[in-house]
Amino acid sequence: QTPVGKTYEVGPSRLYTSLQQVVGLLMPGDLVLVDGDTTYSGGVKLTRQGTASQRITIRGVRVNGKRPILSGGANTIELMGNYTTVEGLEITGGTSRCVFQHADNTALRDSLVRNCPAQGILGADTDSGSFLMEYVEVTSSGSGTMNHPVYMSSDEATYPGSVFRMQHCYIHDNIGGNAVKSRAERNEIYYNWVDASLYRAL
């Protein structure tokens, strides 16, 4: 996507050294470039709204071949604003969820989600709509019977017709739950490699 708004740069040598410093500034069409080979603190809430034609994009930029790592927090990153894309990140360590999806027309792509002690990627029941997940690897996540590496849902009252689409993803070597579980209104699962977790693969 070609940015049509402002571009922000985040990194240890940049004006902004954390995502938390820029998320409140974002407007439709804005692009955030996050330098790789660095670990940033989690607990990031993407609350600002994009539009269908002017999405807000958070994009990791590899440095020395390494993605930026977003680590920790109860929720390492929350997709709370509609028309938001997150790509090119390594996301880990959220004690409740590594990725918490509760908005509409959001996307996660080209990212690694790993070592999440509870839910890996979770879609909320009450405020989540369509979600695209592509070229995402999820590993070493989940626990017990209730916490799943990928667990999607959608709010059919607020966002009727919502779609969870997962394509070209690699879900493997997880610790608990079902590798992929969904209660979304519509599911489109294409071209993935899903290995069983503690219970079922899908």
Short mmCIF file of C-alpha atoms in Angstrom, two decimals:
data_model
loop_
_atom_site.label_atom_id
_atom_site.label_comp_id
_atom_site.label_asym_id
_atom_site.label_seq_id
_atom_site.Cartn_x
_atom_site.Cartn_y
_atom_site.Cartn_z
CA GLN A 1 0.00 0.00 0.00
CA THR A 2 1.31 3.42 -0.95
CA PRO A 3 1.04 5.80 2.00
CA VAL A 4 -1.14 8.83 1.39
CA GLY A 5 -0.63 10.43 4.80
CA LYS A 6 2.33 11.11 7.05
CA THR A 7 5.23 8.70 7.62
CA TYR A 8 6.59 8.17 11.14
CA GLU A 9 9.84 6.36 11.90
CA VAL A 10 10.36 4.41 15.13
CA GLY A 11 13.74 3.11 16.25
CA PRO A 12 16.52 3.53 18.81
CA SER A 13 18.08 6.35 16.77
CA ARG A 14 14.81 7.95 15.62
CA LEU A 15 12.77 10.82 17.02
CA TYR A 16 10.29 8.22 18.27
CA THR A 17 11.77 5.27 20.15
CA SER A 18 8.55 3.36 20.87
CA LEU A 19 5.25 2.69 19.15
CA GLN A 20 3.43 4.10 22.16
CA GLN A 21 4.82 7.54 21.28
CA VAL A 22 3.18 7.61 17.84
CA VAL A 23 -0.10 5.69 18.07
CA GLY A 24 -2.03 8.69 19.39
CA LEU A 25 -0.83 10.85 16.48
CA LEU A 26 -2.02 8.64 13.65
CA MET A 27 -4.54 9.70 11.03
CA PRO A 28 -6.02 7.86 8.02
CA GLY A 29 -3.34 7.04 5.46
CA ASP A 30 -0.43 7.29 7.88
CA LEU A 31 2.48 4.84 7.79
CA VAL A 32 4.72 3.88 10.72
CA LEU A 33 8.10 2.32 9.89
CA VAL A 34 9.64 0.39 12.79
CA ASP A 35 13.35 -0.43 12.66
CA GLY A 36 14.24 -4.10 13.04
CA ASP A 37 16.93 -5.80 15.12
CA THR A 38 15.52 -4.05 18.21
CA THR A 39 13.09 -5.09 20.95
CA TYR A 40 10.27 -2.68 21.84
CA SER A 41 7.88 -2.82 24.77
CA GLY A 42 4.44 -4.32 24.21
CA GLY A 43 1.13 -3.09 25.51
CA VAL A 44 0.51 -1.18 22.25
CA LYS A 45 -3.09 -0.09 21.57
CA LEU A 46 -3.87 0.92 17.99
CA THR A 47 -6.98 2.97 18.66
CA ARG A 48 -6.98 5.40 15.73
CA GLN A 49 -9.26 4.72 12.76
CA GLY A 50 -8.22 4.44 9.15
CA THR A 51 -10.62 4.32 6.21
CA ALA A 52 -11.21 1.86 3.39
CA SER A 53 -9.11 3.97 1.02
CA GLN A 54 -6.61 5.28 3.62
CA ARG A 55 -5.55 2.53 5.97
CA ILE A 56 -3.24 3.07 8.92
CA THR A 57 -0.18 0.82 8.51
CA ILE A 58 2.41 -0.29 11.06
CA ARG A 59 5.32 -1.86 9.13
CA GLY A 60 8.44 -3.50 10.45
CA VAL A 61 11.62 -2.81 8.48
CA ARG A 62 14.22 -5.56 8.71
CA VAL A 63 17.67 -4.52 9.94
CA ASN A 64 20.49 -7.07 9.65
CA GLY A 65 17.79 -9.43 8.36
CA LYS A 66 15.81 -9.21 11.60
CA ARG A 67 12.30 -7.97 12.22
CA PRO A 68 11.53 -5.59 15.08
CA ILE A 69 10.40 -7.49 18.19
CA LEU A 70 7.39 -6.31 20.16
CA SER A 71 7.50 -7.98 23.56
CA GLY A 72 5.44 -8.18 26.74
CA GLY A 73 2.36 -6.51 28.12
CA ALA A 74 -0.95 -8.11 28.98
CA ASN A 75 -1.80 -7.70 25.28
CA THR A 76 1.36 -7.20 23.26
CA ILE A 77 -0.57 -5.38 20.53
CA GLU A 78 -4.28 -4.56 20.25
CA LEU A 79 -5.99 -3.83 16.94
CA MET A 80 -8.71 -1.45 18.13
CA GLY A 81 -9.10 0.91 15.17
CA ASN A 82 -10.85 -0.08 11.95
CA TYR A 83 -8.86 -0.27 8.70
CA THR A 84 -5.51 -0.95 10.34
CA THR A 85 -2.69 -3.13 8.98
CA VAL A 86 0.21 -4.53 11.01
CA GLU A 87 3.03 -6.22 9.10
CA GLY A 88 6.62 -7.31 9.42
CA LEU A 89 6.76 -7.67 13.22
CA GLU A 90 7.84 -10.35 15.67
CA ILE A 91 5.26 -10.36 18.48
CA THR A 92 5.83 -12.22 21.73
CA GLY A 93 5.21 -12.53 25.45
CA GLY A 94 1.73 -11.07 25.98
CA THR A 95 0.51 -12.61 29.24
CA SER A 96 -3.13 -12.63 28.09
CA ARG A 97 -2.79 -12.31 24.31
CA CYS A 98 0.01 -11.51 21.91
CA VAL A 99 -2.42 -10.06 19.34
CA PHE A 100 -5.91 -8.93 20.41
CA GLN A 101 -8.17 -8.20 17.45
CA HIS A 102 -11.24 -6.13 18.23
CA ALA A 103 -11.94 -3.88 15.26
CA ASP A 104 -13.17 -4.22 11.68
CA ASN A 105 -11.21 -4.62 8.45
CA THR A 106 -7.88 -5.14 10.16
CA ALA A 107 -4.95 -7.20 8.87
CA LEU A 108 -1.88 -8.95 10.24
CA ARG A 109 0.68 -10.11 7.69
CA ASP A 110 4.30 -11.17 7.28
CA SER A 111 4.75 -11.56 11.04
CA LEU A 112 5.95 -14.07 13.61
CA VAL A 113 3.80 -14.61 16.72
CA ARG A 114 5.64 -16.76 19.24
CA ASN A 115 5.96 -17.73 22.90
CA CYS A 116 2.57 -16.46 23.98
CA PRO A 117 1.78 -18.12 27.34
CA ALA A 118 -2.00 -17.87 26.87
CA GLN A 119 -3.78 -16.84 23.63
CA GLY A 120 -1.62 -16.22 20.58
CA ILE A 121 -4.03 -14.28 18.32
CA LEU A 122 -7.52 -13.70 19.74
CA GLY A 123 -10.58 -12.11 18.17
CA ALA A 124 -13.06 -10.56 20.60
CA ASP A 125 -16.73 -11.51 20.76
CA THR A 126 -18.23 -8.06 21.08
CA ASP A 127 -16.40 -5.56 18.89
CA SER A 128 -14.55 -7.43 16.15
CA GLY A 129 -15.33 -7.56 12.44
CA SER A 130 -13.40 -8.77 9.42
CA PHE A 131 -9.79 -9.82 9.96
CA LEU A 132 -7.17 -10.88 7.42
CA MET A 133 -4.20 -12.97 8.52
CA GLU A 134 -1.65 -13.86 5.86
CA TYR A 135 1.96 -15.01 5.77
CA VAL A 136 1.91 -15.26 9.57
CA GLU A 137 3.78 -17.88 11.59
CA VAL A 138 2.43 -18.81 15.03
CA THR A 139 4.46 -21.08 17.31
CA SER A 140 5.10 -21.97 20.98
CA SER A 141 1.77 -20.48 22.09
CA GLY A 142 -1.44 -21.52 23.86
CA SER A 143 -1.99 -23.37 27.13
CA GLY A 144 -4.34 -25.93 28.60
CA THR A 145 -7.81 -26.41 27.14
CA MET A 146 -8.96 -22.79 26.82
CA ASN A 147 -6.03 -20.84 25.40
CA HIS A 148 -5.44 -21.32 21.69
CA PRO A 149 -2.65 -20.21 19.33
CA VAL A 150 -5.30 -18.73 16.98
CA TYR A 151 -8.85 -18.13 18.29
CA MET A 152 -11.14 -15.96 16.19
CA SER A 153 -14.61 -14.58 16.73
CA SER A 154 -16.72 -11.78 15.30
CA ASP A 155 -19.56 -9.54 16.44
CA GLU A 156 -22.42 -10.38 14.08
CA ALA A 157 -24.66 -7.63 15.47
CA THR A 158 -22.16 -4.77 15.06
CA TYR A 159 -20.37 -6.06 11.94
CA PRO A 160 -22.74 -8.41 10.06
CA GLY A 161 -21.14 -10.37 7.25
CA SER A 162 -17.67 -10.29 8.79
CA VAL A 163 -15.03 -12.66 7.45
CA PHE A 164 -11.99 -14.22 9.10
CA ARG A 165 -9.60 -15.05 6.28
CA MET A 166 -6.37 -16.95 7.01
CA GLN A 167 -4.08 -17.69 4.09
CA HIS A 168 -0.46 -18.71 3.54
CA CYS A 169 0.13 -19.09 7.30
CA TYR A 170 2.27 -21.59 9.23
CA ILE A 171 0.81 -22.67 12.59
CA HIS A 172 3.06 -25.22 14.29
CA ASP A 173 4.68 -26.58 17.45
CA ASN A 174 2.22 -24.91 19.79
CA ILE A 175 1.75 -25.79 23.44
CA GLY A 176 -1.97 -25.79 24.25
CA GLY A 177 -5.52 -25.60 22.95
CA ASN A 178 -6.45 -26.09 19.30
CA ALA A 179 -4.01 -24.73 16.73
CA VAL A 180 -6.78 -22.74 14.99
CA LYS A 181 -10.25 -22.28 16.47
CA SER A 182 -12.92 -19.89 15.18
CA ARG A 183 -16.42 -18.75 16.00
CA ALA A 184 -16.36 -16.01 13.36
CA GLU A 185 -19.46 -15.57 11.22
CA ARG A 186 -17.62 -16.67 8.07
CA ASN A 187 -14.26 -18.39 7.79
CA GLU A 188 -12.05 -18.57 4.70
CA ILE A 189 -9.06 -20.82 5.35
CA TYR A 190 -6.76 -21.13 2.33
CA TYR A 191 -3.27 -22.50 1.60
CA ASN A 192 -2.01 -22.88 5.17
CA TRP A 193 0.19 -25.40 6.96
CA VAL A 194 -1.49 -26.16 10.28
CA ASP A 195 0.07 -28.76 12.59
CA ALA A 196 -1.89 -30.04 15.58
CA SER A 197 -1.48 -28.27 18.88
CA LEU A 198 -2.31 -30.01 22.18
CA TYR A 199 -5.74 -30.94 20.81
CA ARG A 200 -6.85 -30.37 17.21
CA ALA A 201 -5.26 -28.64 14.24
CA LEU A 202 -8.49 -26.92 13.13
#
